[in-house]
Amino acid sequence: MTKTALVIGITGQDGSYLAELLLSKGYEVHGVIRRASLFNTDRLDHLYNDPHDPTTQLMLHYGDLSESTSLRRICDQVQPDEIYNLGAQSHVRVSFMQPEYTADVVAMGTLRMLEVLRDYSAASGKAVRMYQAGSSEMFGASPPPQNEETRFHPRSPYGVSKAAAFWHCVNYREAYGLFIANGILFNHESPRRGETFVSRKITRAAGRIKLGLQEHLYLGNLDARRDWGYAPDSVEAMWLMLQHPEADDFVIATGEDHSVRDFLDKAFEMVGLDWTKYVEIDQRYMRPSEVDHLHGDASKARAALGWAPKVDFDGLVSTMVEHDLVLAEQEKTLKDAGHSITPRGQFADG
Ligand code: NAP
Ligand code: F7E
């Protein structure tokens, strides 16, 4: 029987890979998108068909985590078997500038979704399953390695909001017997990563600098260490969590960590450049309180879900640099034809 999934945050990095995975497994996929003045479905365009085509398996609906009415109506209309809550203001630095908004979407938005889930489960009689996108930012200052037993000590409004969302999910699981799985995912990247996250900022700059389209790369703290994995590996773990017999919480990580400097070394080495000649430190990219060292221990997911990462750090950086070199070549063609090219990733103060 065809399963139906509802993905909140389908236009994001993970949402697009998850939609691909679910469609490949024969799911009917519905996504919640926000109204924007420009189209914001770039990451989905290769999957999307005309909704008037009766065979289409991917449908998009306007809604927002700040409005429970829209979530409720979409749920009632779509009748999902599985709900993936990936929606968030997901940028840590931005969360210091927009703390109330971040808390509203990330923490309150999850609570709104849980209330919808609670009523929809009761009314439909379905054994609905929900995935909540938790984050290693919840561990924050707790020393590595971090696993499911590690104390939360978040260091940003984003991290605090994700921790609140995590506990709301645990509470709804215990109070109402709902199937809700919290993923605690460490950083995961890809060629679809937003361009203001450090990995993509670096790989975009490496390609552009190589082709003479950009002179400098402005960054913040180069000493932070992260457990960087590959986004398609991560979304597979989300799906596995909802196929597990019991709702539980799982750390998803590679078990390897690297500094921002290491990322720069690898990415610039691939394009044959010395990054120290191009990188400048800009205080705008420093955080009022930093998370210094994340290194996850995903043994529980490995044992219970059979999950393991398929792409390592070198493979991840290579995939991103190769992709962004092609993008830079396209930009160069446009520039040579008289169009203006702007490195937007380092415009805003986030
Ligand atoms: P992302 O690229 O920033 O995507 C976030 C998604 O949430 C986008 O589709 C965005 O829509 C949507 N969204 C934002 N505000 C919303 C609102 N008010 N209502 C409904 N949807 C809203 O993030 P990602 O990297 O794919 O991450 C997916 C989820 O995992 C997020 O919850 C993130 O916090 C969490 N997470 C990410 C990582 C990571 O390393 N990537 C690690 C741990 C946890 P627009 O496209 O319209 O902006
Ligand atoms: O920063 C440092 C920065 O913004 C990584 C989100 O997906 O993963 C992500 O959060 C590190 C930090 O990711 C710049 O200070 C240096 O130490 O790429 P990031 P993040 O903050 O780890 C977690 C797991 C999530 O859940 C989040 O949603 O890199 N860094 N210079 C910089 N970071 C940025 N963005 N820009 C810089 O110029």
Short mmCIF file of C-alpha atoms and ligand atoms in Angstrom, two decimals:
data_model
loop_
_atom_site.label_atom_id
_atom_site.label_comp_id
_atom_site.label_asym_id
_atom_site.label_seq_id
_atom_site.Cartn_x
_atom_site.Cartn_y
_atom_site.Cartn_z
CA MET A 1 0.00 0.00 0.00
CA THR A 2 1.29 3.47 -0.87
CA LYS A 3 2.41 5.41 2.18
CA THR A 4 1.87 9.14 2.44
CA ALA A 5 4.48 11.44 3.94
CA LEU A 6 4.21 15.08 4.94
CA VAL A 7 7.51 16.99 4.96
CA ILE A 8 7.72 20.36 6.67
CA GLY A 9 10.85 22.15 5.44
CA ILE A 10 10.79 20.35 2.08
CA THR A 11 12.44 23.28 0.28
CA GLY A 12 15.57 23.04 2.48
CA GLN A 13 18.72 21.00 1.98
CA ASP A 14 17.48 17.95 3.89
CA GLY A 15 13.88 18.27 2.73
CA SER A 16 14.91 17.96 -0.90
CA TYR A 17 17.03 14.84 -0.30
CA LEU A 18 14.33 13.32 1.88
CA ALA A 19 11.70 13.95 -0.80
CA GLU A 20 13.95 12.16 -3.31
CA LEU A 21 14.42 9.21 -0.96
CA LEU A 22 10.70 8.88 -0.18
CA LEU A 23 9.69 9.15 -3.84
CA SER A 24 12.23 6.45 -4.71
CA LYS A 25 10.54 4.22 -2.13
CA GLY A 26 7.11 4.77 -3.73
CA TYR A 27 5.70 7.24 -1.18
CA GLU A 28 3.21 9.94 -2.04
CA VAL A 29 5.01 13.03 -0.76
CA HIS A 30 3.43 16.28 0.38
CA GLY A 31 5.53 19.26 1.34
CA VAL A 32 4.79 22.46 3.24
CA ILE A 33 6.23 25.55 1.56
CA ARG A 34 6.27 29.17 2.64
CA ARG A 35 5.03 31.93 0.44
CA ALA A 36 7.96 34.03 -0.72
CA SER A 37 8.24 36.90 -3.19
CA LEU A 38 10.58 34.80 -5.32
CA PHE A 39 10.24 31.08 -6.02
CA ASN A 40 11.97 29.11 -3.28
CA THR A 41 11.69 25.62 -4.77
CA ASP A 42 15.07 25.46 -6.55
CA ARG A 43 16.14 22.34 -4.66
CA LEU A 44 12.93 20.55 -5.68
CA ASP A 45 12.49 21.62 -9.26
CA HIS A 46 14.00 18.40 -10.64
CA LEU A 47 11.38 16.38 -8.72
CA TYR A 48 8.31 18.48 -9.30
CA ASN A 49 5.66 17.79 -11.95
CA ASP A 50 2.64 19.80 -12.90
CA PRO A 51 0.15 19.15 -10.05
CA HIS A 52 -2.58 18.80 -12.67
CA ASP A 53 -0.86 15.60 -13.83
CA PRO A 54 -2.82 12.82 -12.05
CA THR A 55 0.30 10.61 -11.78
CA THR A 56 2.31 13.17 -9.79
CA GLN A 57 3.59 11.86 -6.46
CA LEU A 58 4.90 15.16 -5.07
CA MET A 59 2.53 17.90 -3.97
CA LEU A 60 3.27 21.23 -2.30
CA HIS A 61 1.01 23.19 0.06
CA TYR A 62 1.37 26.67 1.50
CA GLY A 63 1.77 26.65 5.27
CA ASP A 64 4.02 27.80 8.08
CA LEU A 65 5.15 26.54 11.48
CA SER A 66 4.05 29.86 12.92
CA GLU A 67 0.43 29.10 12.04
CA SER A 68 -1.21 25.97 13.39
CA THR A 69 -4.37 26.45 11.31
CA SER A 70 -2.47 25.89 8.08
CA LEU A 71 -0.68 22.83 9.49
CA ARG A 72 -3.98 21.38 10.72
CA ARG A 73 -5.74 21.86 7.39
CA ILE A 74 -2.85 20.36 5.44
CA CYS A 75 -2.75 17.34 7.75
CA ASP A 76 -6.49 16.77 7.44
CA GLN A 77 -6.32 17.07 3.68
CA VAL A 78 -3.20 14.95 3.12
CA GLN A 79 -3.84 12.24 5.76
CA PRO A 80 -0.15 11.40 6.24
CA ASP A 81 1.23 8.16 7.68
CA GLU A 82 4.58 9.79 8.41
CA ILE A 83 5.38 13.42 9.26
CA TYR A 84 8.91 14.83 9.06
CA ASN A 85 9.37 18.15 10.84
CA LEU A 86 12.46 19.67 9.24
CA GLY A 87 11.20 23.25 9.24
CA ALA A 88 13.40 25.75 11.08
CA GLN A 89 15.26 29.03 11.08
CA SER A 90 18.35 26.85 11.04
CA HIS A 91 21.23 29.35 11.09
CA VAL A 92 22.94 29.55 14.47
CA ARG A 93 24.51 33.01 13.99
CA VAL A 94 21.21 34.43 12.73
CA SER A 95 19.46 33.04 15.82
CA PHE A 96 21.44 35.54 17.93
CA MET A 97 20.00 38.34 15.80
CA GLN A 98 16.47 36.92 15.64
CA PRO A 99 16.09 34.99 18.90
CA GLU A 100 12.33 35.46 19.34
CA TYR A 101 11.56 34.47 15.77
CA THR A 102 13.87 31.46 16.01
CA ALA A 103 12.24 30.31 19.25
CA ASP A 104 8.79 30.80 17.74
CA VAL A 105 9.45 28.71 14.64
CA VAL A 106 11.76 26.08 16.14
CA ALA A 107 10.33 25.51 19.63
CA MET A 108 6.75 26.79 19.42
CA GLY A 109 6.42 25.61 15.83
CA THR A 110 7.23 22.07 16.92
CA LEU A 111 4.72 22.32 19.76
CA ARG A 112 2.08 23.53 17.29
CA MET A 113 2.86 20.55 15.05
CA LEU A 114 2.61 18.18 18.01
CA GLU A 115 -0.85 19.50 18.89
CA VAL A 116 -1.92 18.94 15.29
CA LEU A 117 -0.43 15.43 15.39
CA ARG A 118 -2.22 14.64 18.63
CA ASP A 119 -5.65 15.60 17.29
CA TYR A 120 -5.09 14.19 13.84
CA SER A 121 -3.93 10.82 15.26
CA ALA A 122 -7.03 10.59 17.45
CA ALA A 123 -9.44 11.64 14.69
CA SER A 124 -7.94 9.50 11.92
CA GLY A 125 -7.26 6.45 14.10
CA LYS A 126 -3.99 6.08 12.18
CA ALA A 127 -0.73 5.06 13.87
CA VAL A 128 0.96 8.20 12.57
CA ARG A 129 4.73 8.52 13.02
CA MET A 130 6.60 11.79 13.37
CA TYR A 131 10.29 12.63 12.97
CA GLN A 132 11.68 15.71 14.73
CA ALA A 133 14.89 17.31 13.41
CA GLY A 134 16.99 17.71 16.54
CA SER A 135 20.54 18.99 16.44
CA SER A 136 24.00 18.49 17.93
CA GLU A 137 23.73 22.20 18.81
CA MET A 138 21.67 20.97 21.79
CA PHE A 139 24.91 19.52 23.24
CA GLY A 140 26.69 22.85 22.79
CA ALA A 141 29.33 23.13 25.50
CA SER A 142 29.21 19.48 26.65
CA PRO A 143 32.59 17.91 25.87
CA PRO A 144 32.95 15.31 23.09
CA PRO A 145 32.23 12.59 22.25
CA GLN A 146 28.49 13.28 22.51
CA ASN A 147 25.84 10.56 22.49
CA GLU A 148 22.20 10.15 23.58
CA GLU A 149 23.26 10.23 27.27
CA THR A 150 25.19 13.51 27.00
CA ARG A 151 23.76 16.48 28.89
CA PHE A 152 22.31 19.30 26.77
CA HIS A 153 24.12 22.62 27.23
CA PRO A 154 23.05 24.72 24.23
CA ARG A 155 24.97 27.89 23.39
CA SER A 156 22.61 29.80 21.10
CA PRO A 157 18.92 30.71 20.83
CA TYR A 158 18.79 28.10 18.06
CA GLY A 159 20.28 25.39 20.28
CA VAL A 160 18.00 26.27 23.20
CA SER A 161 14.96 26.21 20.90
CA LYS A 162 15.92 22.82 19.48
CA ALA A 163 16.35 21.48 23.02
CA ALA A 164 12.85 22.76 23.91
CA ALA A 165 11.45 21.11 20.78
CA PHE A 166 13.22 17.87 21.71
CA TRP A 167 11.63 17.81 25.16
CA HIS A 168 8.19 18.71 23.79
CA CYS A 169 8.50 15.63 21.58
CA VAL A 170 9.58 13.39 24.47
CA ASN A 171 6.69 14.71 26.53
CA TYR A 172 4.08 14.07 23.81
CA ARG A 173 5.47 10.57 23.32
CA GLU A 174 5.16 9.82 27.04
CA ALA A 175 1.89 11.66 27.69
CA TYR A 176 -0.11 10.54 24.65
CA GLY A 177 1.72 7.41 23.48
CA LEU A 178 2.46 9.01 20.11
CA PHE A 179 5.23 7.64 17.86
CA ILE A 180 7.72 10.52 17.77
CA ALA A 181 11.42 10.00 17.04
CA ASN A 182 13.99 12.69 17.76
CA GLY A 183 17.01 12.62 15.50
CA ILE A 184 20.04 14.35 17.03
CA LEU A 185 21.91 15.10 13.85
CA PHE A 186 25.43 16.46 13.68
CA ASN A 187 26.35 18.87 10.86
CA HIS A 188 25.63 17.48 7.43
CA GLU A 189 26.44 19.19 4.19
CA SER A 190 26.11 18.78 0.43
CA PRO A 191 26.13 20.77 -2.78
CA ARG A 192 22.60 21.86 -1.78
CA ARG A 193 23.76 23.38 1.53
CA GLY A 194 22.73 27.00 2.08
CA GLU A 195 25.55 29.33 1.04
CA THR A 196 25.93 31.05 4.43
CA PHE A 197 26.93 27.84 6.26
CA VAL A 198 30.69 27.57 6.56
CA SER A 199 31.19 24.44 4.42
CA ARG A 200 29.37 25.84 1.40
CA LYS A 201 30.76 29.31 1.92
CA ILE A 202 34.22 27.76 1.60
CA THR A 203 33.51 25.53 -1.40
CA ARG A 204 31.70 28.33 -3.28
CA ALA A 205 34.63 30.66 -2.61
CA ALA A 206 37.23 28.04 -3.65
CA GLY A 207 35.54 27.69 -7.05
CA ARG A 208 35.05 31.40 -7.55
CA ILE A 209 38.54 32.41 -6.45
CA LYS A 210 40.01 29.76 -8.72
CA LEU A 211 38.18 31.29 -11.70
CA GLY A 212 38.90 34.89 -10.74
CA LEU A 213 35.33 35.75 -9.74
CA GLN A 214 36.08 36.53 -6.06
CA GLU A 215 39.14 37.97 -4.31
CA HIS A 216 38.65 37.23 -0.62
CA LEU A 217 36.76 34.90 1.66
CA TYR A 218 35.68 36.47 4.95
CA LEU A 219 35.21 34.02 7.82
CA GLY A 220 34.91 33.94 11.63
CA ASN A 221 36.26 31.30 14.01
CA LEU A 222 38.55 28.87 12.18
CA ASP A 223 39.25 26.73 15.27
CA ALA A 224 35.74 25.31 15.76
CA ARG A 225 35.58 21.55 15.22
CA ARG A 226 32.58 19.82 13.68
CA ASP A 227 31.54 16.26 12.84
CA TRP A 228 30.65 16.92 9.19
CA GLY A 229 28.62 14.28 7.36
CA TYR A 230 26.81 14.03 4.03
CA ALA A 231 23.14 15.11 3.92
CA PRO A 232 21.83 12.17 1.82
CA ASP A 233 23.28 9.80 4.46
CA SER A 234 21.48 11.77 7.17
CA VAL A 235 18.04 11.68 5.56
CA GLU A 236 18.30 7.91 5.24
CA ALA A 237 18.68 7.82 9.03
CA MET A 238 15.50 9.92 9.45
CA TRP A 239 13.53 7.42 7.42
CA LEU A 240 15.03 4.45 9.30
CA MET A 241 13.99 6.00 12.63
CA LEU A 242 10.35 5.97 11.50
CA GLN A 243 10.59 2.32 10.36
CA HIS A 244 11.96 1.19 13.74
CA PRO A 245 9.47 -0.79 15.87
CA GLU A 246 9.71 1.72 18.73
CA ALA A 247 9.89 5.49 18.84
CA ASP A 248 13.28 6.52 20.19
CA ASP A 249 15.99 9.18 20.04
CA PHE A 250 19.16 8.69 17.98
CA VAL A 251 22.45 10.50 17.46
CA ILE A 252 23.49 10.56 13.79
CA ALA A 253 27.13 11.43 13.21
CA THR A 254 30.23 10.22 11.38
CA GLY A 255 32.38 9.85 14.51
CA GLU A 256 35.15 12.00 12.97
CA ASP A 257 35.74 15.69 13.58
CA HIS A 258 37.66 18.39 11.74
CA SER A 259 38.30 22.08 12.22
CA VAL A 260 37.15 24.84 9.88
CA ARG A 261 40.87 25.17 9.02
CA ASP A 262 40.93 21.48 7.96
CA PHE A 263 37.94 22.16 5.72
CA LEU A 264 39.77 25.10 4.15
CA ASP A 265 42.94 23.00 3.65
CA LYS A 266 41.06 20.26 1.85
CA ALA A 267 38.83 22.47 -0.30
CA PHE A 268 41.58 24.84 -1.46
CA GLU A 269 44.03 21.99 -2.00
CA MET A 270 41.49 20.54 -4.45
CA VAL A 271 41.60 23.70 -6.57
CA GLY A 272 45.37 24.04 -6.21
CA LEU A 273 45.34 27.22 -4.10
CA ASP A 274 46.74 28.27 -0.71
CA TRP A 275 43.77 29.54 1.33
CA THR A 276 45.93 31.65 3.66
CA LYS A 277 46.37 34.09 0.76
CA TYR A 278 42.62 34.69 0.41
CA VAL A 279 40.94 34.22 3.80
CA GLU A 280 40.38 37.23 6.06
CA ILE A 281 38.83 37.17 9.53
CA ASP A 282 35.70 39.27 9.95
CA GLN A 283 34.31 39.70 13.46
CA ARG A 284 30.76 39.75 12.03
CA TYR A 285 30.97 35.99 11.65
CA MET A 286 31.98 35.32 15.27
CA ARG A 287 29.26 34.15 17.66
CA PRO A 288 28.55 35.64 21.11
CA SER A 289 28.94 32.11 22.49
CA GLU A 290 30.52 29.41 20.35
CA VAL A 291 30.20 25.64 20.24
CA ASP A 292 33.85 24.61 20.14
CA HIS A 293 33.90 20.89 19.58
CA LEU A 294 31.27 18.45 18.30
CA HIS A 295 32.13 14.82 17.73
CA GLY A 296 29.23 12.38 17.73
CA ASP A 297 28.99 8.78 18.80
CA ALA A 298 26.30 7.11 16.67
CA SER A 299 26.77 3.56 18.03
CA LYS A 300 23.12 3.34 19.09
CA ALA A 301 21.86 4.10 15.55
CA ARG A 302 24.41 1.71 14.10
CA ALA A 303 23.20 -1.13 16.35
CA ALA A 304 19.44 -0.47 16.32
CA LEU A 305 18.89 0.93 12.83
CA GLY A 306 21.83 -0.58 10.95
CA TRP A 307 22.75 2.99 9.91
CA ALA A 308 26.28 3.97 8.94
CA PRO A 309 27.60 6.92 6.93
CA LYS A 310 28.63 6.10 3.36
CA VAL A 311 30.56 9.31 2.59
CA ASP A 312 33.61 10.43 4.60
CA PHE A 313 35.07 13.91 5.08
CA ASP A 314 37.32 13.80 1.99
CA GLY A 315 34.46 12.48 -0.14
CA LEU A 316 32.14 15.21 1.16
CA VAL A 317 34.54 18.08 0.49
CA SER A 318 35.43 16.71 -2.97
CA THR A 319 31.77 16.38 -3.97
CA MET A 320 31.04 19.95 -2.87
CA VAL A 321 34.14 21.49 -4.49
CA GLU A 322 33.56 19.66 -7.78
CA HIS A 323 29.96 20.86 -7.86
CA ASP A 324 30.88 24.45 -7.01
CA LEU A 325 33.64 24.56 -9.63
CA VAL A 326 31.01 23.78 -12.26
CA LEU A 327 28.79 26.55 -10.84
CA ALA A 328 31.72 28.97 -10.95
CA GLU A 329 32.38 28.05 -14.59
CA GLN A 330 28.73 28.83 -15.39
CA GLU A 331 29.03 32.15 -13.54
CA LYS A 332 32.18 32.96 -15.45
CA THR A 333 30.37 32.40 -18.73
CA LEU A 334 27.64 34.78 -17.56
CA LYS A 335 30.19 37.34 -16.39
CA ASP A 336 32.04 37.18 -19.68
CA ALA A 337 28.69 37.87 -21.37
CA GLY A 338 28.29 41.06 -19.29
CA HIS A 339 26.18 39.89 -16.32
CA SER A 340 27.12 40.91 -12.76
CA ILE A 341 28.13 38.12 -10.36
CA THR A 342 27.94 38.63 -6.59
CA PRO A 343 29.29 36.37 -3.78
CA ARG A 344 26.02 36.56 -1.83
CA GLY A 345 27.14 34.08 0.82
CA GLN A 346 29.15 36.75 2.61
CA PHE A 347 26.83 39.74 2.27
CA ALA A 348 24.66 39.45 5.38
CA ASP A 349 26.10 39.54 8.90
CA GLY A 350 25.37 35.88 9.66
P1 NAP B 1 17.54 24.49 5.80
O1 NAP B 1 18.21 24.19 4.50
O2 NAP B 1 17.74 25.80 6.44
O3 NAP B 1 15.98 24.26 5.56
C1 NAP B 1 15.03 24.67 6.51
C2 NAP B 1 13.66 24.45 5.96
O4 NAP B 1 12.71 24.96 6.91
C3 NAP B 1 13.39 25.22 4.63
O5 NAP B 1 12.54 24.45 3.83
C4 NAP B 1 12.66 26.46 5.13
O6 NAP B 1 11.84 27.06 4.16
C5 NAP B 1 11.80 25.84 6.23
N1 NAP B 1 11.27 26.82 7.16
C6 NAP B 1 11.89 27.88 7.72
N2 NAP B 1 11.04 28.57 8.50
C7 NAP B 1 9.85 27.94 8.42
C8 NAP B 1 8.57 28.19 8.96
N3 NAP B 1 8.34 29.26 9.73
N4 NAP B 1 7.56 27.34 8.67
C9 NAP B 1 7.78 26.27 7.86
N5 NAP B 1 8.97 25.99 7.31
C10 NAP B 1 9.99 26.82 7.58
O7 NAP B 1 17.91 23.38 6.87
P2 NAP B 1 18.47 21.89 6.66
O8 NAP B 1 19.94 21.94 6.69
O9 NAP B 1 17.76 21.26 5.54
O10 NAP B 1 18.03 21.21 8.04
C11 NAP B 1 16.76 20.58 8.18
C12 NAP B 1 16.37 20.55 9.64
O11 NAP B 1 17.36 19.85 10.38
C13 NAP B 1 16.27 21.91 10.31
O12 NAP B 1 15.26 21.83 11.29
C14 NAP B 1 17.61 22.10 10.97
O13 NAP B 1 17.49 22.99 12.06
C15 NAP B 1 17.92 20.69 11.40
N6 NAP B 1 19.31 20.31 11.47
C16 NAP B 1 20.16 20.54 10.44
C17 NAP B 1 21.46 20.10 10.50
C18 NAP B 1 22.42 20.31 9.37
O14 NAP B 1 23.63 20.18 9.59
N7 NAP B 1 21.94 20.57 8.16
C19 NAP B 1 21.90 19.40 11.64
C20 NAP B 1 21.01 19.18 12.68
C21 NAP B 1 19.71 19.61 12.57
P3 NAP B 1 12.42 28.17 3.13
O15 NAP B 1 13.11 27.39 2.05
O16 NAP B 1 11.21 28.87 2.69
O17 NAP B 1 13.38 29.03 3.90
O1 F7E B 2 29.16 26.90 11.39
C1 F7E B 2 32.30 28.55 12.17
C2 F7E B 2 31.12 28.77 13.10
O2 F7E B 2 27.11 27.89 10.39
C3 F7E B 2 30.10 25.88 11.67
C4 F7E B 2 23.33 24.20 11.20
O3 F7E B 2 22.94 23.31 10.17
O4 F7E B 2 24.84 22.58 12.13
C5 F7E B 2 24.76 23.89 11.60
O5 F7E B 2 25.16 24.84 12.56
C6 F7E B 2 31.27 26.47 12.41
C7 F7E B 2 30.87 27.36 13.60
O6 F7E B 2 27.11 25.48 11.20
C8 F7E B 2 32.13 31.13 9.64
O7 F7E B 2 31.46 29.70 14.12
C9 F7E B 2 33.64 30.27 10.94
O8 F7E B 2 31.69 27.07 14.68
O9 F7E B 2 28.31 26.05 9.16
P1 F7E B 2 27.89 26.62 10.44
P2 F7E B 2 26.67 25.31 12.72
O10 F7E B 2 26.65 26.60 13.44
O11 F7E B 2 27.51 24.23 13.30
C10 F7E B 2 24.02 22.33 13.27
C11 F7E B 2 24.19 20.89 13.67
C12 F7E B 2 22.62 22.74 13.07
O12 F7E B 2 21.70 22.15 13.62
C13 F7E B 2 22.38 24.03 12.38
O13 F7E B 2 21.05 24.10 11.88
O14 F7E B 2 31.98 27.33 11.51
N1 F7E B 2 32.48 29.60 11.18
N2 F7E B 2 33.45 31.23 10.01
C14 F7E B 2 31.54 30.11 10.38
N3 F7E B 2 30.24 29.77 10.21
C15 F7E B 2 29.53 30.47 9.29
N4 F7E B 2 28.24 30.14 9.08
N5 F7E B 2 30.07 31.49 8.57
C16 F7E B 2 31.37 31.87 8.70
O15 F7E B 2 31.83 32.79 8.04
#
